[in-house]
mmCIF file of C-alpha atoms in Angstrom:
data_model
loop_
_atom_site.group_PDB
_atom_site.id
_atom_site.type_symbol
_atom_site.label_atom_id
_atom_site.label_comp_id
_atom_site.label_asym_id
_atom_site.label_seq_id
_atom_site.Cartn_x
_atom_site.Cartn_y
_atom_site.Cartn_z
ATOM 1 C CA MET A 1 -4.945 200.412 -92.589
ATOM 2 C CA LYS A 2 -4.085 201.655 -88.984
ATOM 3 C CA THR A 3 -5.909 198.203 -86.469
ATOM 4 C CA VAL A 4 -8.483 198.133 -84.276
ATOM 5 C CA SER A 5 -9.764 195.849 -81.212
ATOM 6 C CA LEU A 6 -12.981 196.075 -81.887
ATOM 7 C CA PRO A 7 -15.629 195.526 -78.388
ATOM 8 C CA PHE A 8 -18.266 194.163 -81.409
ATOM 9 C CA LEU A 9 -19.330 194.996 -84.549
ATOM 10 C CA VAL A 10 -22.004 196.086 -86.495
ATOM 11 C CA ALA A 11 -23.640 196.011 -89.931
ATOM 12 C CA ILE A 12 -25.739 198.116 -91.311
ATOM 13 C CA LEU A 13 -28.956 197.249 -94.212
ATOM 14 C CA LEU A 14 -30.688 200.066 -95.845
ATOM 15 C CA GLY A 15 -34.177 199.472 -95.465
ATOM 16 C CA ALA A 16 -35.275 201.145 -98.515
ATOM 17 C CA HIS A 17 -34.767 204.388 -100.780
ATOM 18 C CA ALA A 18 -33.465 207.049 -98.079
ATOM 19 C CA ALA A 19 -35.099 210.265 -99.931
ATOM 20 C CA SER A 20 -38.672 208.054 -99.273
ATOM 21 C CA GLY A 21 -37.980 209.267 -96.171
ATOM 22 C CA ALA A 22 -36.145 205.385 -95.097
ATOM 23 C CA SER A 23 -33.896 205.614 -92.166
ATOM 24 C CA TRP A 24 -30.367 204.055 -91.722
ATOM 25 C CA THR A 25 -31.365 200.828 -89.126
ATOM 26 C CA LEU A 26 -28.638 198.965 -87.214
ATOM 27 C CA ILE A 27 -28.640 196.001 -87.604
ATOM 28 C CA THR A 28 -26.456 193.178 -84.679
ATOM 29 C CA SER A 29 -23.614 190.617 -86.582
ATOM 30 C CA PRO A 30 -21.604 188.039 -85.097
ATOM 31 C CA ASN A 31 -18.138 188.062 -84.635
ATOM 32 C CA ALA A 32 -15.508 185.301 -85.215
ATOM 33 C CA ASN A 33 -14.520 184.749 -82.061
ATOM 34 C CA ASN A 34 -13.201 187.748 -78.654
ATOM 35 C CA GLN A 35 -10.564 189.290 -80.975
ATOM 36 C CA SER A 36 -10.711 192.427 -83.432
ATOM 37 C CA ASN A 37 -13.260 191.336 -86.359
ATOM 38 C CA GLU A 38 -13.557 193.537 -88.833
ATOM 39 C CA LEU A 39 -15.674 193.326 -93.065
ATOM 40 C CA HIS A 40 -14.142 195.577 -95.062
ATOM 41 C CA GLY A 41 -17.158 194.577 -98.560
ATOM 42 C CA VAL A 42 -20.920 193.828 -98.535
ATOM 43 C CA SER A 43 -22.751 192.376 -102.065
ATOM 44 C CA ALA A 44 -26.114 191.968 -101.934
ATOM 45 C CA ALA A 45 -27.475 189.094 -104.597
ATOM 46 C CA ALA A 46 -31.304 189.540 -103.103
ATOM 47 C CA GLU A 47 -33.183 191.871 -99.653
ATOM 48 C CA ASN A 48 -32.217 188.482 -98.444
ATOM 49 C CA ASP A 49 -29.427 187.194 -99.299
ATOM 50 C CA ALA A 50 -26.223 189.405 -98.820
ATOM 51 C CA TRP A 51 -22.298 188.466 -98.235
ATOM 52 C CA ALA A 52 -19.621 190.646 -95.963
ATOM 53 C CA VAL A 53 -16.534 189.599 -95.861
ATOM 54 C CA GLY A 54 -13.291 190.690 -93.673
ATOM 55 C CA THR A 55 -10.875 189.274 -91.424
ATOM 56 C CA VAL A 56 -10.395 188.108 -87.317
ATOM 57 C CA TYR A 57 -7.397 188.202 -85.793
ATOM 58 C CA THR A 58 -6.485 185.386 -83.917
ATOM 59 C CA ASP A 59 -3.306 187.199 -81.476
ATOM 60 C CA ASN A 60 -3.969 190.444 -79.467
ATOM 61 C CA SER A 61 -0.379 191.055 -81.747
ATOM 62 C CA PHE A 62 -2.592 191.493 -85.291
ATOM 63 C CA THR A 63 -0.003 188.800 -86.381
ATOM 64 C CA LYS A 64 -1.666 186.253 -87.486
ATOM 65 C CA SER A 65 -5.690 186.371 -88.632
ATOM 66 C CA ARG A 66 -8.193 184.425 -90.707
ATOM 67 C CA THR A 67 -11.123 184.801 -93.631
ATOM 68 C CA LEU A 68 -14.075 185.393 -92.300
ATOM 69 C CA ILE A 69 -17.530 185.453 -94.574
ATOM 70 C CA GLU A 70 -20.668 186.975 -92.875
ATOM 71 C CA HIS A 71 -23.578 185.612 -94.747
ATOM 72 C CA TRP A 72 -27.038 187.749 -94.588
ATOM 73 C CA ASP A 73 -30.591 185.731 -94.825
ATOM 74 C CA GLY A 74 -33.122 188.512 -94.460
ATOM 75 C CA THR A 75 -34.014 188.406 -90.757
ATOM 76 C CA ARG A 76 -29.534 187.245 -89.948
ATOM 77 C CA TRP A 77 -26.289 187.787 -90.395
ATOM 78 C CA ALA A 78 -24.374 184.694 -89.233
ATOM 79 C CA VAL A 79 -20.332 183.350 -89.876
ATOM 80 C CA VAL A 80 -20.101 181.555 -92.959
ATOM 81 C CA ARG A 81 -16.680 179.536 -92.767
ATOM 82 C CA SER A 82 -14.539 179.550 -95.239
ATOM 83 C CA PRO A 83 -10.707 178.565 -96.442
ATOM 84 C CA ASN A 84 -7.664 179.825 -95.821
ATOM 85 C CA THR A 85 -4.650 180.393 -97.313
ATOM 86 C CA THR A 86 -0.976 178.776 -95.684
ATOM 87 C CA ALA A 87 -0.589 182.782 -95.077
ATOM 88 C CA SER A 88 0.157 184.076 -90.921
ATOM 89 C CA ILE A 89 -2.795 186.599 -92.671
ATOM 90 C CA ASN A 90 -5.386 185.850 -94.286
ATOM 91 C CA ILE A 91 -7.835 188.699 -95.208
ATOM 92 C CA LEU A 92 -10.747 189.541 -97.243
ATOM 93 C CA GLU A 93 -10.995 193.002 -99.222
ATOM 94 C CA ALA A 94 -14.434 192.591 -100.934
ATOM 95 C CA VAL A 95 -17.215 190.921 -102.101
ATOM 96 C CA ALA A 96 -18.997 190.794 -105.505
ATOM 97 C CA ALA A 97 -22.937 188.733 -105.499
ATOM 98 C CA VAL A 98 -22.997 186.284 -108.713
ATOM 99 C CA SER A 99 -26.176 185.426 -107.657
ATOM 100 C CA THR A 100 -27.549 182.876 -105.125
ATOM 101 C CA ASN A 101 -24.945 179.709 -106.384
ATOM 102 C CA ASP A 102 -22.133 182.035 -107.740
ATOM 103 C CA VAL A 103 -20.461 185.127 -104.855
ATOM 104 C CA TRP A 104 -17.013 185.528 -105.113
ATOM 105 C CA ALA A 105 -14.363 187.652 -103.145
ATOM 106 C CA VAL A 106 -11.870 189.501 -103.313
ATOM 107 C CA GLY A 107 -8.162 189.681 -100.518
ATOM 108 C CA LEU A 108 -4.846 189.184 -99.739
ATOM 109 C CA GLY A 109 -2.501 186.525 -97.605
ATOM 110 C CA ILE A 110 0.252 188.379 -95.641
ATOM 111 C CA THR A 111 3.564 186.651 -94.473
ATOM 112 C CA GLY A 112 5.839 188.297 -93.318
ATOM 113 C CA PHE A 113 6.589 191.496 -95.784
ATOM 114 C CA SER A 114 5.206 189.360 -98.682
ATOM 115 C CA THR A 115 1.337 189.674 -100.494
ATOM 116 C CA THR A 116 -0.247 186.720 -102.271
ATOM 117 C CA PRO A 117 -3.963 187.293 -103.910
ATOM 118 C CA ILE A 118 -6.799 185.245 -102.980
ATOM 119 C CA ILE A 119 -9.436 184.754 -104.487
ATOM 120 C CA GLU A 120 -12.306 182.178 -103.106
ATOM 121 C CA HIS A 121 -15.651 181.442 -103.638
ATOM 122 C CA TRP A 122 -19.153 180.346 -103.839
ATOM 123 C CA ASN A 123 -20.972 177.546 -104.828
ATOM 124 C CA GLY A 124 -24.028 177.354 -103.138
ATOM 125 C CA VAL A 125 -22.966 174.942 -100.646
ATOM 126 C CA ALA A 126 -19.637 175.843 -99.573
ATOM 127 C CA TRP A 127 -16.459 178.316 -100.952
ATOM 128 C CA SER A 128 -13.423 177.034 -101.844
ATOM 129 C CA ILE A 129 -9.978 179.037 -103.574
ATOM 130 C CA ILE A 130 -9.562 178.855 -106.301
ATOM 131 C CA ALA A 131 -6.333 178.252 -107.918
ATOM 132 C CA ASN A 132 -5.225 182.147 -109.471
ATOM 133 C CA PRO A 133 -2.308 180.716 -112.230
ATOM 134 C CA GLY A 134 -2.324 184.437 -114.054
ATOM 135 C CA THR A 135 0.978 185.936 -110.902
ATOM 136 C CA THR A 136 1.312 184.759 -107.087
ATOM 137 C CA VAL A 137 2.557 188.412 -106.050
ATOM 138 C CA GLY A 138 0.095 191.378 -105.157
ATOM 139 C CA SER A 139 -2.801 192.077 -103.507
ATOM 140 C CA LEU A 140 -6.500 192.073 -104.049
ATOM 141 C CA ALA A 141 -8.814 194.936 -102.838
ATOM 142 C CA GLY A 142 -11.612 195.177 -105.929
ATOM 143 C CA VAL A 143 -13.866 192.826 -108.297
ATOM 144 C CA ALA A 144 -16.931 193.282 -109.935
ATOM 145 C CA VAL A 145 -19.944 191.281 -111.717
ATOM 146 C CA VAL A 146 -20.276 192.157 -115.677
ATOM 147 C CA SER A 147 -21.482 187.624 -115.470
ATOM 148 C CA ALA A 148 -21.405 184.433 -114.418
ATOM 149 C CA ASN A 149 -18.384 183.440 -117.067
ATOM 150 C CA ASP A 150 -17.632 188.270 -116.970
ATOM 151 C CA VAL A 151 -15.887 189.325 -113.730
ATOM 152 C CA TRP A 152 -13.299 191.131 -112.270
ATOM 153 C CA ALA A 153 -10.850 191.546 -109.280
ATOM 154 C CA VAL A 154 -8.208 193.857 -109.433
ATOM 155 C CA GLY A 155 -5.349 194.701 -107.568
ATOM 156 C CA THR A 156 -1.913 195.437 -106.579
ATOM 157 C CA GLY A 157 1.569 192.972 -108.644
ATOM 158 C CA VAL A 158 4.717 194.490 -108.571
ATOM 159 C CA THR A 159 7.082 195.016 -112.397
ATOM 160 C CA GLY A 160 10.423 195.693 -110.744
ATOM 161 C CA ASP A 161 11.447 198.089 -107.270
ATOM 162 C CA GLU A 162 7.797 199.146 -108.234
ATOM 163 C CA ASP A 163 4.412 198.376 -107.131
ATOM 164 C CA SER A 164 1.800 198.287 -110.156
ATOM 165 C CA THR A 165 -2.087 197.496 -111.498
ATOM 166 C CA LEU A 166 -3.214 194.081 -111.437
ATOM 167 C CA THR A 167 -6.045 193.390 -113.036
ATOM 168 C CA LEU A 168 -7.566 189.740 -113.643
ATOM 169 C CA HIS A 169 -10.154 188.492 -115.795
ATOM 170 C CA TRP A 170 -12.076 185.248 -115.005
ATOM 171 C CA ASN A 171 -13.968 183.912 -118.400
ATOM 172 C CA GLY A 172 -15.949 181.352 -116.770
ATOM 173 C CA ALA A 173 -13.385 178.960 -116.690
ATOM 174 C CA ALA A 174 -10.610 180.071 -115.940
ATOM 175 C CA TRP A 175 -9.013 183.694 -114.668
ATOM 176 C CA SER A 176 -6.181 185.517 -116.328
ATOM 177 C CA LEU A 177 -3.697 188.279 -115.375
ATOM 178 C CA ILE A 178 -4.736 190.706 -118.261
ATOM 179 C CA PRO A 179 -2.200 193.154 -119.352
ATOM 180 C CA SER A 180 -2.941 196.920 -117.806
ATOM 181 C CA PRO A 181 -0.944 200.830 -117.205
ATOM 182 C CA ASN A 182 1.128 202.150 -115.558
ATOM 183 C CA VAL A 183 1.962 205.839 -114.462
ATOM 184 C CA GLY A 184 6.094 205.760 -114.543
ATOM 185 C CA PRO A 185 8.534 205.633 -114.387
ATOM 186 C CA GLU A 186 9.387 206.206 -110.716
ATOM 187 C CA VAL A 187 6.448 205.493 -109.877
ATOM 188 C CA ASP A 188 3.814 203.482 -107.397
ATOM 189 C CA ASN A 189 -0.034 202.633 -109.202
ATOM 190 C CA SER A 190 -2.426 200.492 -106.857
ATOM 191 C CA LEU A 191 -5.654 199.592 -107.944
ATOM 192 C CA ALA A 192 -8.560 199.835 -104.948
ATOM 193 C CA GLY A 193 -11.979 199.348 -106.648
ATOM 194 C CA VAL A 194 -13.622 198.614 -109.791
ATOM 195 C CA THR A 195 -17.033 198.640 -111.416
ATOM 196 C CA ALA A 196 -18.168 196.925 -114.463
ATOM 197 C CA ILE A 197 -20.841 198.298 -116.304
ATOM 198 C CA ALA A 198 -20.839 196.290 -119.880
ATOM 199 C CA SER A 199 -18.234 194.341 -120.726
ATOM 200 C CA ASP A 200 -16.908 196.357 -122.519
ATOM 201 C CA ASP A 201 -17.771 198.803 -120.094
ATOM 202 C CA VAL A 202 -15.459 198.659 -116.686
ATOM 203 C CA TRP A 203 -13.561 201.346 -114.208
ATOM 204 C CA ALA A 204 -10.838 200.671 -111.964
ATOM 205 C CA VAL A 205 -9.825 203.302 -109.690
ATOM 206 C CA GLY A 206 -6.697 203.718 -107.670
ATOM 207 C CA THR A 207 -3.502 206.034 -106.755
ATOM 208 C CA GLN A 208 -0.285 206.552 -107.978
ATOM 209 C CA GLN A 209 2.248 207.269 -105.861
ATOM 210 C CA PRO A 210 5.603 208.774 -107.003
ATOM 211 C CA THR A 211 8.687 206.919 -105.547
ATOM 212 C CA SER A 212 9.983 210.325 -104.559
ATOM 213 C CA LEU A 213 7.677 210.430 -102.207
ATOM 214 C CA THR A 214 5.795 213.223 -102.373
ATOM 215 C CA ALA A 215 1.629 213.855 -103.508
ATOM 216 C CA PRO A 216 0.369 211.202 -104.324
ATOM 217 C CA HIS A 217 -2.570 211.388 -106.934
ATOM 218 C CA THR A 218 -6.098 209.013 -108.049
ATOM 219 C CA LEU A 219 -5.920 207.126 -110.976
ATOM 220 C CA THR A 220 -8.308 206.087 -113.418
ATOM 221 C CA LEU A 221 -8.809 202.952 -115.818
ATOM 222 C CA HIS A 222 -11.161 201.515 -118.415
ATOM 223 C CA TRP A 223 -11.942 199.292 -120.523
ATOM 224 C CA ASP A 224 -13.330 199.129 -123.554
ATOM 225 C CA GLY A 225 -13.595 195.184 -124.185
ATOM 226 C CA SER A 226 -9.936 195.549 -125.709
ATOM 227 C CA ALA A 227 -7.913 197.037 -123.849
ATOM 228 C CA TRP A 228 -7.237 198.862 -120.578
ATOM 229 C CA THR A 229 -6.684 202.622 -120.303
ATOM 230 C CA ILE A 230 -5.357 205.563 -118.976
ATOM 231 C CA VAL A 231 -7.321 208.214 -118.419
ATOM 232 C CA PRO A 232 -7.352 211.087 -116.953
ATOM 233 C CA SER A 233 -8.551 211.504 -113.470
ATOM 234 C CA ALA A 234 -9.619 215.098 -111.343
ATOM 235 C CA ASP A 235 -7.333 215.897 -108.607
ATOM 236 C CA THR A 236 -8.711 218.212 -105.322
ATOM 237 C CA SER A 237 -5.176 219.607 -105.009
ATOM 238 C CA GLN A 238 -1.837 218.999 -106.489
ATOM 239 C CA THR A 239 -0.200 219.724 -102.539
ATOM 240 C CA THR A 240 -2.282 216.945 -101.137
ATOM 241 C CA ALA A 241 -2.358 213.305 -101.110
ATOM 242 C CA ASN A 242 -5.007 211.411 -103.290
ATOM 243 C CA HIS A 243 -6.841 208.691 -102.582
ATOM 244 C CA LEU A 244 -9.272 207.171 -105.297
ATOM 245 C CA LEU A 245 -10.599 203.377 -102.872
ATOM 246 C CA ALA A 246 -14.208 202.502 -104.997
ATOM 247 C CA ALA A 247 -16.383 203.076 -108.138
ATOM 248 C CA ALA A 248 -19.256 202.481 -108.975
ATOM 249 C CA GLY A 249 -21.854 202.944 -112.474
ATOM 250 C CA ALA A 250 -25.423 203.387 -112.955
ATOM 251 C CA THR A 251 -24.476 203.908 -116.734
ATOM 252 C CA SER A 252 -22.118 204.289 -119.412
ATOM 253 C CA ASP A 253 -21.998 207.970 -118.638
ATOM 254 C CA ASP A 254 -22.847 207.627 -115.176
ATOM 255 C CA VAL A 255 -20.057 206.453 -113.315
ATOM 256 C CA TRP A 256 -19.296 207.558 -109.465
ATOM 257 C CA ALA A 257 -16.142 206.827 -107.854
ATOM 258 C CA THR A 258 -15.211 207.811 -103.334
ATOM 259 C CA GLY A 259 -11.937 208.398 -102.348
ATOM 260 C CA ARG A 260 -10.109 210.559 -99.243
ATOM 261 C CA ARG A 261 -7.445 213.073 -99.132
ATOM 262 C CA ILE A 262 -4.719 213.807 -96.280
ATOM 263 C CA HIS A 263 -3.301 216.581 -95.857
ATOM 264 C CA THR A 264 0.532 217.601 -96.142
ATOM 265 C CA ASP A 265 0.598 217.263 -91.848
ATOM 266 C CA HIS A 266 -0.666 213.603 -92.363
ATOM 267 C CA HIS A 267 -2.584 213.586 -89.741
ATOM 268 C CA ARG A 268 -5.724 215.436 -91.698
ATOM 269 C CA ARG A 269 -8.659 213.071 -93.945
ATOM 270 C CA GLN A 270 -10.664 215.061 -96.350
ATOM 271 C CA GLN A 271 -13.919 214.227 -98.060
ATOM 272 C CA SER A 272 -13.691 213.009 -102.259
ATOM 273 C CA VAL A 273 -16.316 213.576 -104.134
ATOM 274 C CA PHE A 274 -15.970 212.665 -108.218
ATOM 275 C CA ARG A 275 -18.430 212.751 -110.685
ATOM 276 C CA ARG A 276 -18.407 211.939 -114.178
ATOM 277 C CA CYS A 277 -21.626 211.575 -116.756
ATOM 278 C CA GLY A 278 -22.183 212.275 -120.302
ATOM 279 C CA CYS A 279 -22.317 216.088 -119.792
ATOM 280 C CA ALA A 280 -19.463 218.580 -119.418
ATOM 281 C CA GLY A 281 -18.415 220.564 -116.375
ATOM 282 C CA GLU A 282 -15.971 222.717 -114.020
ATOM 283 C CA GLN A 283 -13.749 220.693 -111.578
ATOM 284 C CA GLN A 284 -14.354 221.341 -106.811
ATOM 285 C CA CYS A 285 -12.802 220.931 -103.982
ATOM 286 C CA VAL A 286 -15.150 218.852 -102.049
ATOM 287 C CA GLY A 287 -15.788 220.769 -98.648
ATOM 288 C CA GLY A 288 -16.678 218.082 -96.378
ATOM 289 C CA ARG A 289 -16.187 217.832 -92.215
ATOM 290 C CA PRO A 290 -12.970 215.587 -91.581
ATOM 291 C CA ILE A 291 -13.106 211.716 -91.479
ATOM 292 C CA LEU A 292 -11.777 208.963 -90.878
ATOM 293 C CA SER A 293 -12.806 206.165 -91.752
ATOM 294 C CA GLU A 294 -11.633 203.041 -94.678
ATOM 295 C CA PHE A 295 -13.946 203.895 -97.782
ATOM 296 C CA ALA A 296 -15.432 200.901 -99.302
ATOM 297 C CA GLN A 297 -18.114 200.366 -101.012
ATOM 298 C CA SER A 298 -20.149 203.005 -103.721
ATOM 299 C CA LEU A 299 -23.630 201.093 -104.592
ATOM 300 C CA PRO A 300 -25.705 203.348 -106.858
ATOM 301 C CA TYR A 301 -30.043 203.527 -106.698
ATOM 302 C CA PRO A 302 -32.402 202.776 -110.799
ATOM 303 C CA ASP A 303 -32.638 206.712 -110.299
ATOM 304 C CA GLY A 304 -29.313 208.002 -110.788
ATOM 305 C CA ALA A 305 -28.447 208.557 -107.302
ATOM 306 C CA MET A 306 -25.848 207.672 -104.746
ATOM 307 C CA GLU A 307 -25.328 205.644 -101.188
ATOM 308 C CA ARG A 308 -21.630 204.922 -100.405
ATOM 309 C CA LEU A 309 -21.432 202.552 -97.431
ATOM 310 C CA ASP A 310 -17.792 202.416 -95.779
ATOM 311 C CA LEU A 311 -15.604 201.518 -93.187
ATOM 312 C CA GLU A 312 -15.303 204.142 -90.623
ATOM 313 C CA GLN A 313 -12.582 203.834 -87.638
ATOM 314 C CA ARG A 314 -12.598 205.430 -83.977
ATOM 315 C CA GLU A 315 -10.684 206.774 -81.905
ATOM 316 C CA GLN A 316 -12.374 206.154 -78.961
ATOM 317 C CA PRO A 317 -14.324 203.947 -77.771
ATOM 318 C CA GLU A 318 -12.035 201.730 -79.987
ATOM 319 C CA GLN A 319 -13.836 200.089 -82.664
ATOM 320 C CA ARG A 320 -14.400 198.818 -86.680
ATOM 321 C CA GLN A 321 -18.074 200.463 -87.950
ATOM 322 C CA LEU A 322 -19.714 200.503 -91.077
ATOM 323 C CA ALA A 323 -20.760 204.240 -92.839
ATOM 324 C CA GLN A 324 -20.325 206.078 -95.826
ATOM 325 C CA PRO A 325 -18.301 209.196 -96.509
ATOM 326 C CA ALA A 326 -16.910 210.318 -99.318
ATOM 327 C CA GLN A 327 -18.235 209.808 -103.169
ATOM 328 C CA ARG A 328 -16.772 211.057 -107.319
ATOM 329 C CA ARG A 329 -18.520 210.785 -109.923
ATOM 330 C CA HIS A 330 -17.699 210.151 -113.856
ATOM 331 C CA ARG A 331 -18.887 213.004 -116.586
ATOM 332 C CA HIS A 332 -18.650 211.399 -119.823
ATOM 333 C CA SER A 333 -15.685 214.413 -120.714
ATOM 334 C CA GLY A 334 -13.658 214.045 -117.721
ATOM 335 C CA TRP A 335 -13.875 213.733 -114.001
ATOM 336 C CA ASN A 336 -15.477 216.691 -111.553
ATOM 337 C CA ALA A 337 -15.180 216.484 -107.509
ATOM 338 C CA LEU A 338 -18.895 217.040 -106.584
ATOM 339 C CA GLY A 339 -19.530 219.829 -103.623
ATOM 340 C CA ARG A 340 -23.573 218.854 -102.759
ATOM 341 C CA ARG A 341 -23.417 217.125 -101.310
ATOM 342 C CA HIS A 342 -26.177 215.832 -97.345
ATOM 343 C CA LEU A 343 -24.578 214.040 -94.594
ATOM 344 C CA LEU A 344 -27.327 212.212 -92.800
ATOM 345 C CA GLN A 345 -26.869 211.286 -88.569
ATOM 346 C CA GLN A 346 -26.704 207.688 -87.552
ATOM 347 C CA PRO A 347 -29.168 207.093 -84.895
ATOM 348 C CA GLY A 348 -27.235 206.825 -81.821
ATOM 349 C CA HIS A 349 -24.061 208.740 -82.748
ATOM 350 C CA ARG A 350 -22.949 212.225 -82.823
ATOM 351 C CA ALA A 351 -21.304 213.572 -85.942
ATOM 352 C CA ASP A 352 -18.616 216.201 -84.863
ATOM 353 C CA ALA A 353 -15.283 215.037 -81.931
ATOM 354 C CA HIS A 354 -15.836 211.606 -83.714
ATOM 355 C CA PRO A 355 -17.768 210.735 -86.613
ATOM 356 C CA ALA A 356 -19.749 208.122 -86.452
ATOM 357 C CA LYS A 357 -22.053 206.252 -88.631
ATOM 358 C CA VAL A 358 -23.328 208.659 -91.974
ATOM 359 C CA THR A 359 -25.041 208.942 -95.073
ATOM 360 C CA LEU A 360 -24.188 210.997 -98.137
ATOM 361 C CA ARG A 361 -25.893 211.674 -100.300
ATOM 362 C CA ASP A 362 -25.518 213.716 -104.104
ATOM 363 C CA LEU A 363 -28.624 216.044 -103.623
ATOM 364 C CA GLY A 364 -28.759 217.130 -107.384
ATOM 365 C CA ARG A 365 -30.399 215.537 -110.374
ATOM 366 C CA PRO A 366 -29.087 211.797 -111.776
ATOM 367 C CA CYS A 367 -26.773 212.928 -114.657
ATOM 368 C CA ARG A 368 -29.373 212.428 -117.471
ATOM 369 C CA ASP A 369 -31.349 215.084 -116.787
ATOM 370 C CA ARG A 370 -28.870 217.679 -115.411
ATOM 371 C CA GLY A 371 -29.710 219.627 -119.311
ATOM 372 C CA CYS A 372 -26.038 220.229 -119.573
#
């Protein structure tokens, strides 16, 4: 992930369903200092109770940082004190709210070339670091909640000389390491996002990268209540780099995954949209305009529509902002790329040379109503 300096940081709230005619509104948010402030994940327990997490660098060389957590009380965002590990760099990548007094955040600590998972918990009074006996090596990038005693965190571990999938589970009393499969041998595996629909229906998405440095492909895992298994997932192309970075499930047969593809010149990034629902469908590559962004989270609506929340990187001026580009959706009999999309320009920004905040909405009917 490329790091850019931030003259300011903004947060975006969606006041109402976009289909009803409502639009996005820019809400200012505070910075912890005058260095680079980044928000990587967001979760809401209620309209007046939302959390955003990330990192704030404490020097100009980007070699030291501490966790950054902000809270929305329905009126304004405020920085909330959060703990740090002894690592030089502390980053929170994702957050999931069970309730007002029960919120989880995950990320990683970096010292030199070593990474360690970070798990933090909000009990209604303060944030604290929670022990993780499962592993002390690797990083966490996604967290999802089924209930207060059923929480999943996913990321990247290490097996031998290769990166491997990492899945941790909270049972209400402790975190534990749950075995998860990998594509191999000589393939680096990583998980970047997770969505939990039920105790026996959890999806995790990421990337499989051959150590031969050929093009990486999407990686999808499913938890059926007993074990994780690899589920074949579509790639937009076999010759471009394909990554899945976030997932969201509306129902058990209507799951979305979002990501990006990077062309062979390594300079062009393209939107990728995949869906899986209870009917078969053909894979098709998404058109979409090129983007310069790192993906964050997907948000489902009860009617089946989806929203993307993203952190977009802009070169001019140098700043990192929340935005909303690309999606994938999971069909019950296979993953397919979606080509129907709608980009809604956010207020005060252009969508040409330096794309800024956009909303991506699937214009098709909900999966159960598609008549397939």
